[in-house]
Structures are given as structure tokens and as C-alpha cells.
Coordinates of C-alpha atoms and ligand atoms in Angstrom, one line a residue:
M29 CA 128.5 -135.7 -57.4
P30 CA 130.2 -133.5 -59.9
P31 CA 129.2 -130.1 -60.1
R32 CA 126.9 -129.1 -62.4
T33 CA 124.9 -126.6 -64.7
Q34 CA 122.6 -126.0 -67.3
V35 CA 124.7 -125.2 -70.3
A36 CA 128.7 -125.7 -70.1
I37 CA 130.3 -123.2 -72.4
I38 CA 133.7 -123.4 -73.6
G39 CA 135.4 -120.2 -74.8
A40 CA 135.0 -116.2 -73.5
G41 CA 135.6 -114.6 -76.6
P42 CA 132.6 -112.9 -77.9
A43 CA 130.3 -115.4 -78.7
G44 CA 130.7 -117.5 -75.2
L45 CA 130.2 -114.3 -73.3
M46 CA 127.2 -113.0 -75.1
L47 CA 125.5 -116.6 -75.1
G48 CA 126.3 -116.5 -71.0
A49 CA 124.9 -113.6 -70.6
L50 CA 121.6 -114.0 -72.7
L51 CA 121.0 -117.2 -71.0
A52 CA 121.2 -115.4 -67.7
R53 CA 118.4 -113.1 -69.0
H54 CA 116.1 -115.9 -69.6
G55 CA 117.3 -117.7 -65.8
I56 CA 119.3 -120.6 -67.3
A57 CA 122.5 -121.1 -65.7
S58 CA 125.7 -121.5 -67.3
V59 CA 129.3 -122.2 -66.5
I60 CA 132.2 -120.5 -69.0
L61 CA 135.6 -121.9 -69.4
E62 CA 138.3 -120.0 -70.9
A63 CA 141.7 -121.1 -71.5
R64 CA 143.4 -117.5 -71.2
S65 CA 143.5 -114.9 -68.7
R66 CA 141.0 -111.9 -68.0
T67 CA 143.8 -109.6 -69.5
Y68 CA 144.7 -111.6 -72.1
I69 CA 140.8 -111.6 -73.6
E70 CA 140.5 -108.0 -72.7
H71 CA 143.3 -106.3 -74.5
R72 CA 143.0 -109.1 -77.6
I73 CA 142.6 -106.5 -80.7
R74 CA 140.7 -107.7 -83.5
A75 CA 137.2 -106.7 -85.1
G76 CA 135.9 -103.2 -84.6
V77 CA 132.3 -102.8 -87.0
L78 CA 129.1 -103.6 -85.1
E79 CA 125.8 -104.6 -87.0
Q80 CA 122.4 -103.4 -85.5
G81 CA 121.9 -107.0 -84.6
T82 CA 124.8 -107.1 -82.5
I83 CA 124.4 -104.1 -80.8
D84 CA 120.7 -104.8 -79.9
A85 CA 122.2 -107.9 -78.3
M86 CA 124.7 -105.9 -76.0
D87 CA 121.6 -104.2 -74.8
E88 CA 119.7 -107.2 -74.1
A89 CA 122.5 -108.2 -72.3
G90 CA 122.5 -105.3 -70.4
A91 CA 126.0 -104.6 -71.7
G92 CA 125.7 -102.0 -74.0
A93 CA 125.8 -98.4 -72.1
R94 CA 129.5 -98.0 -72.4
M95 CA 129.1 -98.9 -76.4
H96 CA 126.4 -96.4 -76.5
Q97 CA 128.2 -93.5 -74.9
Q98 CA 131.6 -94.2 -77.1
G99 CA 130.8 -96.3 -80.0
L100 CA 130.9 -94.3 -82.9
V101 CA 127.6 -94.7 -85.6
H102 CA 128.5 -94.8 -89.4
E103 CA 125.9 -94.1 -92.2
G104 CA 127.8 -95.2 -95.0
T105 CA 131.4 -96.4 -95.9
I106 CA 134.0 -95.1 -98.8
L107 CA 135.1 -97.3 -101.9
R108 CA 137.8 -96.0 -103.6
F109 CA 139.5 -97.2 -106.8
G110 CA 141.5 -94.9 -109.3
G111 CA 142.3 -92.5 -107.1
R112 CA 138.8 -91.4 -106.6
S113 CA 136.1 -91.8 -103.6
H114 CA 132.7 -93.3 -103.7
R115 CA 130.2 -93.3 -101.3
I116 CA 127.7 -96.2 -100.2
D117 CA 125.4 -94.1 -98.2
F118 CA 123.8 -97.3 -96.0
R119 CA 121.0 -95.0 -94.3
A120 CA 119.8 -93.6 -97.3
L121 CA 120.2 -97.6 -99.1
T122 CA 118.8 -99.6 -96.0
G123 CA 117.8 -97.2 -93.3
K124 CA 120.2 -98.6 -91.3
A125 CA 123.8 -98.0 -89.9
V126 CA 126.5 -99.5 -88.3
M127 CA 128.5 -98.7 -85.2
I128 CA 132.4 -98.8 -84.6
Y129 CA 133.5 -100.2 -81.2
S130 CA 136.3 -102.4 -80.7
Q131 CA 135.4 -106.2 -80.1
H132 CA 137.8 -106.1 -77.1
E133 CA 135.6 -103.4 -75.2
L134 CA 132.9 -105.6 -76.0
V135 CA 134.6 -108.5 -74.6
R136 CA 135.1 -105.9 -71.5
D137 CA 132.0 -104.9 -71.1
L138 CA 130.2 -108.4 -71.3
V139 CA 132.9 -109.7 -68.6
A140 CA 132.0 -106.9 -66.4
V141 CA 128.1 -107.9 -67.0
R142 CA 129.1 -111.3 -65.8
I143 CA 131.3 -110.6 -62.7
A144 CA 128.9 -108.3 -61.3
A145 CA 126.4 -111.2 -61.6
G146 CA 128.3 -113.7 -60.0
D147 CA 128.0 -115.6 -62.9
P148 CA 130.8 -118.6 -63.1
L149 CA 133.5 -117.8 -65.7
E150 CA 136.7 -120.0 -64.9
L151 CA 139.5 -118.3 -66.4
E152 CA 143.1 -120.0 -67.2
V153 CA 141.7 -123.6 -67.8
E154 CA 144.0 -126.2 -69.3
D155 CA 143.4 -129.5 -71.0
V156 CA 139.3 -129.0 -71.9
T157 CA 138.0 -132.5 -73.0
L158 CA 134.2 -132.9 -73.5
D159 CA 132.6 -136.5 -73.0
G160 CA 129.2 -137.9 -73.8
I161 CA 128.2 -135.4 -76.2
E162 CA 125.9 -137.9 -77.7
T163 CA 124.3 -138.8 -74.4
R164 CA 121.7 -136.8 -72.5
K165 CA 124.3 -136.2 -69.8
P166 CA 127.5 -134.4 -71.4
C167 CA 130.5 -133.6 -69.1
V168 CA 133.4 -131.2 -69.5
R169 CA 136.6 -132.1 -67.8
F170 CA 139.3 -129.9 -67.6
R171 CA 142.1 -128.5 -65.1
R172 CA 142.7 -125.5 -63.0
A173 CA 145.8 -124.4 -61.2
G174 CA 147.6 -128.0 -61.9
Q175 CA 144.1 -129.9 -60.2
P176 CA 141.5 -132.1 -62.1
H177 CA 137.5 -130.8 -62.4
E178 CA 134.8 -132.1 -63.7
L179 CA 131.3 -130.1 -64.9
A180 CA 128.2 -132.1 -65.7
C181 CA 125.6 -130.3 -67.6
D182 CA 122.4 -130.6 -69.9
F183 CA 124.3 -129.1 -73.4
I184 CA 127.6 -127.9 -74.3
A185 CA 128.1 -124.4 -76.4
G186 CA 131.8 -125.2 -78.3
C187 CA 132.2 -121.3 -78.4
D188 CA 136.2 -122.0 -78.3
G189 CA 137.0 -120.4 -82.0
F190 CA 138.9 -121.7 -84.9
H191 CA 141.7 -123.4 -82.8
G192 CA 139.4 -124.8 -79.9
V193 CA 138.8 -128.5 -78.7
S194 CA 134.8 -127.9 -79.1
R195 CA 134.7 -128.9 -83.3
A196 CA 137.3 -131.7 -83.0
A197 CA 135.2 -133.4 -80.4
I198 CA 132.8 -134.2 -83.2
P199 CA 133.6 -137.6 -85.0
A200 CA 135.3 -136.8 -88.5
D201 CA 132.8 -138.8 -90.6
R202 CA 130.0 -136.5 -88.9
L203 CA 131.9 -133.5 -90.3
R204 CA 132.0 -131.9 -93.4
V205 CA 134.3 -129.0 -93.8
F206 CA 134.6 -126.4 -96.9
E207 CA 138.3 -124.0 -96.9
H208 CA 139.6 -121.9 -99.1
D209 CA 142.9 -119.9 -97.8
Y210 CA 143.7 -117.0 -100.0
P211 CA 147.2 -116.3 -101.2
F212 CA 147.4 -113.0 -99.1
G213 CA 146.8 -111.4 -95.6
W214 CA 146.5 -108.2 -94.0
L215 CA 149.3 -106.4 -92.0
G216 CA 147.3 -104.5 -89.9
I217 CA 148.4 -101.4 -87.4
L218 CA 147.1 -99.6 -84.6
A219 CA 147.9 -95.8 -84.3
D220 CA 147.7 -93.1 -81.9
V221 CA 146.3 -90.6 -84.7
A222 CA 142.5 -89.1 -85.6
P223 CA 141.3 -90.6 -88.2
S224 CA 142.0 -89.4 -91.8
S225 CA 138.1 -90.0 -93.0
P226 CA 135.4 -89.8 -90.8
E227 CA 134.4 -92.7 -92.7
L228 CA 135.9 -96.3 -93.7
V229 CA 138.1 -96.4 -96.7
Y230 CA 137.8 -99.6 -98.3
A231 CA 140.8 -99.0 -101.2
H232 CA 141.3 -101.2 -104.8
H233 CA 144.8 -100.4 -105.7
D234 CA 147.5 -101.7 -108.4
R235 CA 149.8 -102.6 -105.5
G236 CA 146.9 -103.8 -103.4
F237 CA 144.2 -103.6 -101.2
A238 CA 144.1 -100.9 -98.2
L239 CA 141.4 -100.4 -95.4
L240 CA 141.4 -97.1 -93.3
S241 CA 139.5 -97.7 -90.3
M242 CA 139.3 -96.9 -86.5
R243 CA 138.8 -97.1 -83.0
S244 CA 138.3 -93.4 -81.5
P245 CA 138.0 -90.2 -82.9
S246 CA 141.8 -90.6 -81.6
V247 CA 143.1 -93.9 -82.5
S248 CA 143.4 -95.1 -86.3
R249 CA 143.0 -98.9 -87.4
L250 CA 144.7 -99.3 -91.1
Y251 CA 145.4 -102.6 -92.8
L252 CA 147.6 -103.1 -96.2
Q253 CA 146.7 -106.6 -98.2
C254 CA 150.2 -108.5 -98.0
A255 CA 151.5 -111.8 -98.6
P256 CA 150.0 -114.5 -95.9
D257 CA 153.4 -115.1 -94.3
E258 CA 154.8 -111.7 -94.7
D259 CA 158.0 -110.5 -92.5
L260 CA 156.6 -108.1 -90.4
A261 CA 160.5 -107.0 -89.8
A262 CA 160.7 -105.9 -93.2
W263 CA 158.2 -103.3 -92.5
S264 CA 159.6 -100.0 -90.7
D265 CA 157.0 -97.3 -89.4
D266 CA 158.0 -95.2 -92.6
R267 CA 157.6 -97.9 -95.1
I268 CA 154.0 -99.1 -93.6
W269 CA 153.1 -95.1 -93.7
S270 CA 154.4 -94.8 -97.0
E271 CA 152.3 -97.5 -98.9
L272 CA 149.2 -96.4 -97.2
A273 CA 149.4 -93.4 -98.4
I274 CA 149.9 -94.7 -101.6
R275 CA 146.9 -97.1 -101.7
L276 CA 144.5 -94.7 -99.9
G277 CA 145.6 -92.0 -102.1
A278 CA 142.8 -89.4 -103.7
D279 CA 142.6 -86.1 -104.6
D280 CA 141.7 -84.0 -101.3
F281 CA 142.8 -87.0 -99.3
T282 CA 146.0 -86.7 -96.7
L283 CA 146.9 -89.4 -94.6
A284 CA 147.7 -88.4 -91.3
T285 CA 150.3 -90.2 -89.7
G286 CA 151.4 -90.8 -85.9
P287 CA 153.0 -93.6 -83.5
I288 CA 152.2 -97.2 -84.2
T289 CA 150.9 -99.2 -81.0
Q290 CA 150.7 -102.6 -82.4
R291 CA 151.1 -104.5 -85.3
S292 CA 150.3 -108.1 -86.7
V293 CA 149.9 -109.7 -90.3
T294 CA 146.5 -111.8 -90.6
P295 CA 145.9 -114.6 -92.9
M296 CA 142.8 -114.9 -94.8
R297 CA 140.4 -117.8 -94.6
S298 CA 136.9 -118.8 -95.9
F299 CA 135.8 -121.7 -93.5
V300 CA 132.7 -123.5 -92.8
A301 CA 132.0 -127.0 -91.0
E302 CA 128.5 -128.3 -91.2
P303 CA 126.5 -129.4 -89.3
M304 CA 127.1 -127.1 -86.1
R305 CA 125.5 -129.4 -83.8
H306 CA 126.5 -133.1 -82.8
G307 CA 124.3 -134.5 -80.1
R308 CA 124.5 -132.3 -77.3
L309 CA 126.9 -130.1 -78.6
F310 CA 126.3 -126.8 -80.3
L311 CA 129.2 -124.7 -82.3
A312 CA 129.0 -121.2 -82.5
G313 CA 131.4 -118.4 -84.1
D314 CA 134.5 -119.0 -84.9
A315 CA 134.5 -122.5 -83.9
A316 CA 132.2 -123.0 -87.2
H317 CA 133.0 -121.0 -89.5
I318 CA 135.5 -118.3 -90.4
V319 CA 135.1 -115.5 -92.8
P320 CA 138.1 -113.3 -94.5
P321 CA 137.7 -109.9 -92.8
T322 CA 136.8 -107.5 -95.7
G323 CA 133.0 -107.7 -95.1
A324 CA 133.7 -107.3 -91.2
K325 CA 131.5 -110.3 -90.4
G326 CA 133.4 -112.9 -88.4
L327 CA 132.4 -111.2 -84.8
N328 CA 128.6 -109.9 -85.9
L329 CA 128.4 -113.9 -87.5
A330 CA 129.5 -115.5 -84.0
I331 CA 126.8 -113.0 -81.8
A332 CA 124.2 -114.2 -85.0
D333 CA 124.5 -117.3 -84.0
V334 CA 124.4 -117.1 -80.2
R335 CA 121.3 -115.1 -80.1
L336 CA 119.8 -117.8 -82.0
L337 CA 121.2 -120.5 -79.6
A338 CA 119.9 -118.6 -76.6
E339 CA 116.6 -118.3 -78.3
A340 CA 116.6 -122.2 -78.6
L341 CA 117.7 -122.8 -75.3
A342 CA 115.2 -120.5 -73.8
A343 CA 112.3 -122.2 -75.7
F344 CA 113.7 -125.8 -74.7
Y345 CA 113.7 -124.9 -70.9
G346 CA 110.7 -122.6 -70.6
R347 CA 108.4 -124.8 -72.8
G348 CA 110.0 -128.0 -73.0
D349 CA 109.8 -127.5 -77.0
A350 CA 113.2 -128.6 -78.6
T351 CA 112.0 -127.4 -82.1
L352 CA 114.5 -124.7 -82.3
L353 CA 117.2 -126.7 -80.9
D354 CA 116.7 -129.3 -83.6
A355 CA 116.2 -126.4 -86.2
Y356 CA 119.8 -124.7 -84.7
S357 CA 122.3 -125.8 -87.5
E358 CA 119.9 -125.1 -90.4
L359 CA 119.0 -121.6 -89.5
C360 CA 122.4 -120.4 -88.8
L361 CA 124.1 -122.2 -91.6
R362 CA 121.7 -120.4 -94.0
R363 CA 122.6 -117.2 -92.7
V364 CA 126.5 -118.6 -92.4
W365 CA 126.6 -119.1 -96.5
K366 CA 124.9 -115.5 -97.4
V367 CA 127.7 -114.1 -95.1
E368 CA 130.6 -116.3 -96.2
R369 CA 129.5 -115.1 -99.9
F370 CA 129.3 -111.5 -99.0
S371 CA 132.7 -111.6 -97.4
A372 CA 134.3 -113.6 -100.0
W373 CA 132.7 -111.3 -102.8
M374 CA 134.5 -108.6 -100.8
T375 CA 137.8 -110.0 -101.0
Q376 CA 137.4 -110.8 -104.4
L377 CA 136.2 -107.4 -105.4
L378 CA 138.9 -105.5 -103.6
H379 CA 141.9 -107.4 -103.5
R380 CA 145.0 -107.7 -106.2
H381 CA 144.8 -110.7 -107.6
D382 CA 148.5 -111.7 -109.4
A383 CA 147.6 -115.3 -110.3
P384 CA 147.9 -115.8 -113.6
P385 CA 146.4 -116.9 -116.7
G386 CA 143.6 -114.1 -117.0
A387 CA 145.0 -111.5 -114.1
E388 CA 144.8 -108.7 -116.4
L389 CA 141.3 -109.6 -117.8
G390 CA 140.5 -110.1 -113.7
H391 CA 141.7 -106.7 -113.1
R392 CA 139.9 -105.1 -115.8
L393 CA 136.6 -107.2 -114.9
Q394 CA 137.2 -105.9 -111.3
L395 CA 137.3 -102.2 -112.1
A396 CA 134.2 -102.8 -114.0
E397 CA 132.3 -104.5 -111.5
L398 CA 133.7 -101.6 -108.8
D399 CA 132.2 -99.1 -111.4
Y400 CA 128.8 -100.9 -111.5
V401 CA 128.8 -101.2 -107.7
T402 CA 129.3 -97.6 -106.9
S403 CA 127.0 -96.4 -109.9
S404 CA 123.8 -98.5 -109.9
H405 CA 121.5 -98.1 -106.9
A406 CA 120.3 -101.9 -107.0
A407 CA 123.9 -102.8 -106.7
A408 CA 124.7 -100.6 -104.2
T409 CA 121.9 -101.6 -101.9
T410 CA 123.2 -105.7 -102.5
L411 CA 126.2 -104.0 -100.8
A412 CA 124.6 -102.0 -98.2
E413 CA 122.2 -104.5 -97.3
N414 CA 124.9 -107.2 -96.7
Y415 CA 127.0 -104.8 -94.6
V416 CA 124.7 -103.3 -92.4
G417 CA 123.7 -106.8 -91.7
L418 CA 121.2 -109.6 -92.9
P419 CA 118.3 -110.4 -90.6
L420 CA 118.9 -113.2 -88.0
R421 CA 116.5 -115.3 -90.1
Ligands
FAD593 P1 136.8 -116.3 -80.5 O1 136.9 -114.5 -80.4 O2 138.2 -116.6 -80.8 O3 136.9 -116.6 -78.9 C1 137.0 -118.1 -78.7 C2 137.4 -117.8 -76.9 O4 137.8 -119.5 -76.7 C3 139.0 -117.3 -76.7 O5 138.8 -116.7 -75.9 C4 140.1 -118.6 -76.6 O6 141.2 -118.2 -75.6 C5 139.0 -119.5 -75.9 N1 139.5 -120.9 -76.2 C6 140.1 -121.3 -77.2 N2 140.5 -122.9 -76.7 C7 140.0 -123.0 -76.0 C8 140.1 -124.0 -74.9 N3 140.2 -125.2 -75.5 N4 139.6 -124.2 -73.6 C9 139.0 -123.3 -73.3 N5 138.8 -122.0 -74.4 C10 139.6 -122.1 -74.9 N6 136.9 -110.2 -88.0 C11 136.5 -108.8 -88.1 O7 135.1 -108.9 -88.8 N7 137.4 -107.5 -88.4 C12 138.5 -107.5 -88.1 O8 139.1 -107.0 -88.1 C13 139.0 -109.0 -87.9 N8 140.3 -109.3 -87.3 C14 140.7 -110.2 -86.6 C15 142.1 -110.7 -86.3 C16 142.7 -111.8 -85.9 C17 143.9 -111.8 -85.7 C18 141.8 -112.9 -85.7 C19 142.1 -114.1 -85.0 C20 140.4 -112.5 -86.1 C21 140.0 -111.4 -86.3 N9 138.4 -110.9 -86.9 C22 138.0 -109.9 -87.6 C23 137.2 -112.3 -86.4 C24 136.5 -112.1 -85.2 O9 137.5 -111.2 -84.6 C25 135.9 -113.6 -84.7 O10 135.0 -113.6 -85.9 C26 135.4 -113.1 -83.5 O11 136.5 -113.3 -82.8 C27 134.4 -114.5 -83.4 O12 134.3 -114.9 -81.8 P2 134.5 -116.2 -81.1 O13 134.0 -115.8 -79.8 O14 133.5 -117.1 -82.2 O15 135.8 -116.6 -81.1
PHB594 C1 138.6 -103.1 -88.1 O1 138.3 -101.7 -88.1 O2 139.1 -103.4 -87.9 C2 138.2 -103.4 -89.7 C3 136.9 -102.7 -90.1 C4 136.3 -103.0 -91.3 C5 136.8 -104.3 -92.1 C6 137.6 -105.2 -91.2 C7 138.0 -104.8 -90.1 O3 136.3 -104.7 -93.1

């Protein structure tokens, strides 16, 4: 008899780790299988803005202590265009706020909770394959240190990101894919310098979008719109800082510079795969959908999926009620599409679009929309309520 568990979770990113933690709270056993090492997953620099729902999930998982100590609560954000700043006051408009806390710190906290509880986390596994997902007895096969292993389970959660194997296990004729690759990307840096603004600055500029974000009171995170295949070698530190200073420029604003400790180029994509369930396989997070990062939603969407999945599995194991499992894909996708919409809208609003014809007209319409969003209470509220996070359902 192969070893068995109730839920086999593929991927120890935010989705997989959070699902494991929430299931443990309900007394549901899981095994997490991860391709990379602990050091790798705990140092991978990615997102940094947490919605209230994500903060709540960290607390529910028993992993929120360090986040509350170190996270920075932000009650608003700055939209900058035409060299002028306009504040969107989340607290006044929605009663809510967001928190700045690095994704890799969240991953560290969830890994620590899992290891402290003694729950299985299999790292550096290879050749993961999914079997029998259309039956009541699915199974995951993998290799570790060259040895073959087999794990029998009741359900499989595919939390293995955009390039994982889970989505590909669904027959192509049962999956509908919606996809758009943007003709630009983001050049992102981390720098050892205090953030030049207490709140995030989203800047629309004729030379392209720029974003000032942060990780802590002494670490800044900044982004520049660039080509999707931009050559990082062409960007010296001086060139990065002077381009940021131009695009973020405004009266009363000086960009502080410092040593750049990390740099990368991220392409931008909108992607949704439907449905998010096939038989006993449930997809969650980037395995099922990708948003461009302009709305700061990728991580939060992944956590929202697994909150619903954990609730559905708890109802199944606790009361024998499969209603929520049956509704999982539809419930998630309703929210996913709204978040896709918001992320695509923020992206179109703030980036420079070169493609003729109509680029000039498009540019002026963008400026009018920015003016509208920052001067109309209704429009600002729309932005704010999406940014702080839509209700789970
Ligand atoms: P992931 O974090 O991708 O986790 C999937 C896990 O599965 C990984 O640990 C991976 O190693 C593992 N895995 C993959 N294949 C296998 C396999 N075959 N077997 C076992 N394990 C496997 N979002 C924002 O909101 N703001 C940002 O600034 C931002 N920046 C980003 C920058 C980059 C470079 C990337 C790639 C994404 C960024 N995102 C950002 C998106 C956000 O980080 C993701 O939405 C989030 O990580 C999704 O979490 P997840 O758990 O679904 O997937
Ligand atoms: C980040 O801090 O990495 C970040 C913040 C806001 C975004 C995207 C990324 O919209």
C-alpha cells in the first residue's frame, strides 16, 4: 500500500502553503510536494501588498505574528501624472487599508508554522505526475533523491504556479484558456534606501509607467515599464535611478537612491483557465490565472482561492457536504474575472501604449480618465474598493 493522505498539495508557494495551514486548522491531513529547496522558496522576491483578506488568512493559519510586527499599514496610495500627485484615501473611501509585507516573508512564516506542526513538506521533488484525477482514488507520483514515490489521496490541489504540471493534467478539450501578453514588462529593483514616499506612488509618464513601492522602512522596491524582453545589461545603476527620477518626478519630490541589491525583468500577462476543477483535481492561484501586477493582486487572488477551497474541503470532511466543492470553480471564477478586470484596467490606465493607430487619442483619453479617477468620489471609490480587496464571495 502506498502512503496516503487526504489532500495532496502540489507547490509550496503562497497558495499551497496557505491551503496546507488552513486544512490543518480543520484537522485535515495534507502532504505538500515542492520542486525547489527551502532556501529558494524563502528568498524568491515577488509581491508585497496584502489585502485584509490575506492578513486574516495569515492570522487564521496561526502565521500572522511577524507580519503584524513588521508589516506597514497603508491607508492610501498616490497616483501621479502630469508631474502632480493625487492621493486615493482607502480608509476614507472604504474603511479599509492594505499592508506592505513581502511575499517571501509570508512564505517563510507559513513554512515555519508547517515545520513546527510536524506536517509533511516534501522539498526538492522531481517528475511529479498526477494519476486518476477522474476517479475517487487519485494519486501523485514523484521522485526524491532519485527514488520513485507514490502518494495516494482523496483530492489533489494544483498550487504549482503558471509553469506547473497540474493544469496540464486536465485534458485539453476540457479546459478553456483566455490569454493576453502585454507588449511591455517591468524592470524591478530592490534597493537599500529608505522609501522616498510614505505611500506607494503609481506614476503615469510620457516615457512610460513607474512605481515606487517598498519592503520596509529601509528597503525600497521600484519598477519601470520596459520592453517585455528588456536587456538588463543595458541598464546601469545610474541609468535606472535617473529614469526613475524622471518618471516619478513631481514638485516637492526627491528620489533618494542607494545600492541596488536585486534586479529583474517581469513580462506582463492576463491569463485565465476555466474551469478550476477537473474531477478530484482543484487548481488554485497562478496555476489557474495570472494578472498583470499593476493592481498588486496575484498573491491575494491565490490566497482567496485557497480560502474557498479550504472551506469547501472542511464542509466535505466535516459534514459529508460536497456542495461547496462542486461550486468551487464557479465561485472562484466570479471573483477571478473581477480581479482580472481591475488589473487589466489599472495596467491600461497607467502604462504608455505606443501601438498606432489612435495612440495620441488613447493618450489623451488616459489623461482624462486619470483626471476623472482622482476628482470623482465615485470613481476613486471604485479604484479603492478593488485595491483593498473585493469580498471573498
Ligand atoms: P507560486 O508562487 O508560483 O508557487 C508555485 C510553487 O509551485 C513554486 O514554489 C514552484 O516552485 C512550485 N512548483 C512548480 N512546478 C512544480 C512541480 N512540477 N512540482 C512541484 N512543485 C512545483 N504579484 C503581485 O501582486 N505583485 C508583484 O509585484 C508581483 N511580482 C511578481 C514577480 C514575478 C517574477 C512573478 C513570477 C510573479 C509576481 N507576482 C506579483 C505574482 C505573485 O507573486 C503570484 O501571483 C503568487 O506567487 C502566486 O502564488 P502561487 O502559490 O499560486 O504560485
Ligand atoms: C511591490 O511592492 O512589489 C508591488 C506593489 C504594488 C504593485 C505591484 C508590486 O502594484
